[in-house]
Amino acid sequence: MSVRILIVDDHPLVLEGLKSLLADVDEVKVVGTATNAIDAIAFLKSNEVDIAFLDINLPDISGIDLCKKVKDQFPEVKTLALSTFNERAYVSRMIQNGASGYLIKSSGKEDILEAITQVQAGGYFMNVQFDQVTPAAAPKTVPFLTRREKEVLVLIAEGLTNPQIAEQLFISVTTVNSHRQNLLIKFEVSNTASLIKLAAGLGLI
Amino acid sequence: MSVRILIVDDHPLVLEGLKSLLADVDEVKVVGTATNAIDAIAFLKSNEVDIAFLDINLPDISGIDLCKKVKDQFPEVKTLALSTFNERAYVSRMIQNGASGYLIKSSGKEDILEAITQVQAGGYFMNVQFDQVTPAAAPKTVPFLTRREKEVLVLIAEGLTNPQIAEQLFISVTTVNSHRQNLLIKFEVSNTASLIKLAAGLGLI
DNA sequence: GGATCAATCCTATAAAAGCATGATTTTTGA
DNA sequence: TCAAAAATCATGCTTTTATAGGATTGATCC
């Protein structure tokens, strides 16, 4: 029996690319695709899937959160993270959330098949080389940010001041300030400059 | 006659995806693919191509530089930049280097065909929505910075305050502040957050 | 030698951000 | 359903930035 694959990625190119690459492989069958988390979950409810390829960046929720949801609701489904980047922080968070592996999108056909084989056999696969010389400044992991904190972070990066952010989000300035202080604490920095530099380096803004 | 396409991208998935998406379109023919700039140039030397899709991120040289080379050596070839991101800075640099358009990889089939049609007709295509509410920010090019301004910029990004920078550089706080204000003016921003975000985006820090 | 520009310094004010501390309500997950 | 976490708001104070308006010294380039 062939391995049943679900691909979740909002890039049509990637969907098509994977399908195309896997089309002529007998042992593998792409049984479904989804471009967002909602559709992915819905598909899993009514279909049997062995391995789900999850893009890290999805329109509704992050692949990291989706991974957690999938493992919670469908523990028998194995998950494989897909990303354009070599992001050490993402890798560890996906693994923490139960992923069986991590595949960068620049992987070749061999890598992809190898990953499927490994994961299907219950093992792990990871072809990430951490080539970028990660400077000492970067924290080990991306701090966990709440929804509101992410929103505030983005607005700070856009150059809005606390009063402007407060107006935008319909909350008080002191609340904005609270979120801001929490961001500083979570990133372990002491001012906006370092915060934005780190966040930018992690691709958060 | 169909439009002859060359795709240059180091992601096999994207190559396959584009080929697959364009396979059943009569007006378009993917005549070649390359995963690096050298191969791309070599291919152009011995083949006729109407439009070259260029990935922004290539292993050897950047798509931006490749775009320039292609336009220099093969002015009749139209180029279309491909990127995962909505990066305003990249867009303008590609256009400056002669690109006829810019396509984000999350584009659907319709967008891609529309781009090909537009570009082949001699027009421009750009499906980048600068969805982030980027107010007046983002200068077209990297502003010219003096030696001292660069030093100060780096120290700001490291999280030092004006007094700390002054101490580090053996100058007065007011001087540091002057440089800082000049940085804000040159980057056309109004606070540190935007400054660092832009500088990070341009690879300055 | 005059113009330009970088780099240096100054005063002064207003605005924003950082820091501490604490509290209430809502949401969420086990 | 109960506890934890998130989101909300507040007060008071200090430090840092932002803005405006200069001024002086060198170096560099025609």
Tab-separated table of N, CA and C (backbone and C1' of nucleotides) in Angstrom, chain A residues 144 146 148 172 175 178-179, chain D residues 6-11 17:
chain	number	residue	atom	x	y	z
A	144	PHE	N	7.713	32.744	22.772
A	144	PHE	CA	6.292	32.542	22.513
A	144	PHE	C	5.574	33.871	22.691
A	146	THR	N	1.942	36.106	22.364
A	146	THR	CA	0.487	36.003	22.249
A	146	THR	C	0.030	36.771	21.013
A	148	ARG	N	-1.965	39.268	20.731
A	148	ARG	CA	-1.912	40.710	20.902
A	148	ARG	C	-0.471	41.226	20.830
A	172	SER	N	-6.333	51.065	25.473
A	172	SER	CA	-5.701	52.229	26.081
A	172	SER	C	-4.184	52.187	25.929
A	175	THR	N	-2.335	49.830	28.157
A	175	THR	CA	-2.361	48.428	27.735
A	175	THR	C	-1.300	48.169	26.671
A	178	SER	N	1.877	47.864	28.312
A	178	SER	CA	2.061	46.561	28.956
A	178	SER	C	2.561	45.528	27.960
A	179	HIS	N	1.889	45.451	26.820
A	179	HIS	CA	2.294	44.487	25.802
A	179	HIS	C	3.737	44.750	25.390
D	6	DA	P	-0.142	33.292	28.038
D	6	DA	O5'	-1.310	34.331	27.735
D	6	DA	C5'	-2.502	33.856	27.136
D	6	DA	C4'	-3.474	34.999	26.930
D	6	DA	C3'	-2.848	36.280	26.401
D	6	DA	O3'	-3.621	36.701	25.302
D	6	DA	C1'	-4.093	36.717	28.368
D	7	DA	P	-3.236	38.002	24.491
D	7	DA	O5'	-4.180	39.088	25.165
D	7	DA	C5'	-5.583	38.891	25.149
D	7	DA	C4'	-6.240	40.026	25.900
D	7	DA	C3'	-5.677	41.416	25.560
D	7	DA	O3'	-6.731	42.244	25.087
D	7	DA	C1'	-5.831	41.085	27.900
D	8	DT	P	-6.453	43.715	24.666
D	8	DT	O5'	-6.829	44.550	25.976
D	8	DT	C5'	-8.150	44.492	26.481
D	8	DT	C4'	-8.216	45.015	27.897
D	8	DT	C3'	-7.669	46.419	28.102
D	8	DT	O3'	-8.684	47.363	27.840
D	8	DT	C1'	-7.173	44.949	29.935
D	9	DC	P	-8.281	48.885	27.656
D	9	DC	O5'	-7.842	49.354	29.107
D	9	DC	C5'	-8.834	49.548	30.107
D	9	DC	C4'	-8.172	49.828	31.440
D	9	DC	C3'	-7.348	51.111	31.494
D	9	DC	O3'	-8.114	52.161	32.072
D	9	DC	C1'	-6.354	49.287	32.709
D	10	DA	P	-7.511	53.647	32.116
D	10	DA	O5'	-6.661	53.673	33.472
D	10	DA	C5'	-7.229	53.146	34.670
D	10	DA	C4'	-6.192	53.203	35.779
D	10	DA	C3'	-5.247	54.396	35.647
D	10	DA	O3'	-5.579	55.384	36.612
D	10	DA	C1'	-4.076	52.385	36.216
D	11	DT	P	-4.865	56.831	36.575
D	11	DT	O5'	-4.113	56.906	37.975
D	11	DT	C5'	-3.898	55.755	38.776
D	11	DT	C4'	-2.621	55.949	39.570
D	11	DT	C3'	-1.930	57.286	39.358
D	11	DT	O3'	-1.425	57.764	40.596
D	11	DT	C1'	-0.461	55.549	38.741
D	17	DT	P	17.860	56.294	23.555
D	17	DT	O5'	16.586	56.662	22.642
D	17	DT	C5'	15.736	57.622	23.110
D	17	DT	C4'	14.620	57.913	22.165
D	17	DT	C3'	15.024	58.384	20.779
D	17	DT	O3'	13.918	58.137	19.914
D	17	DT	C1'	14.179	60.191	22.031
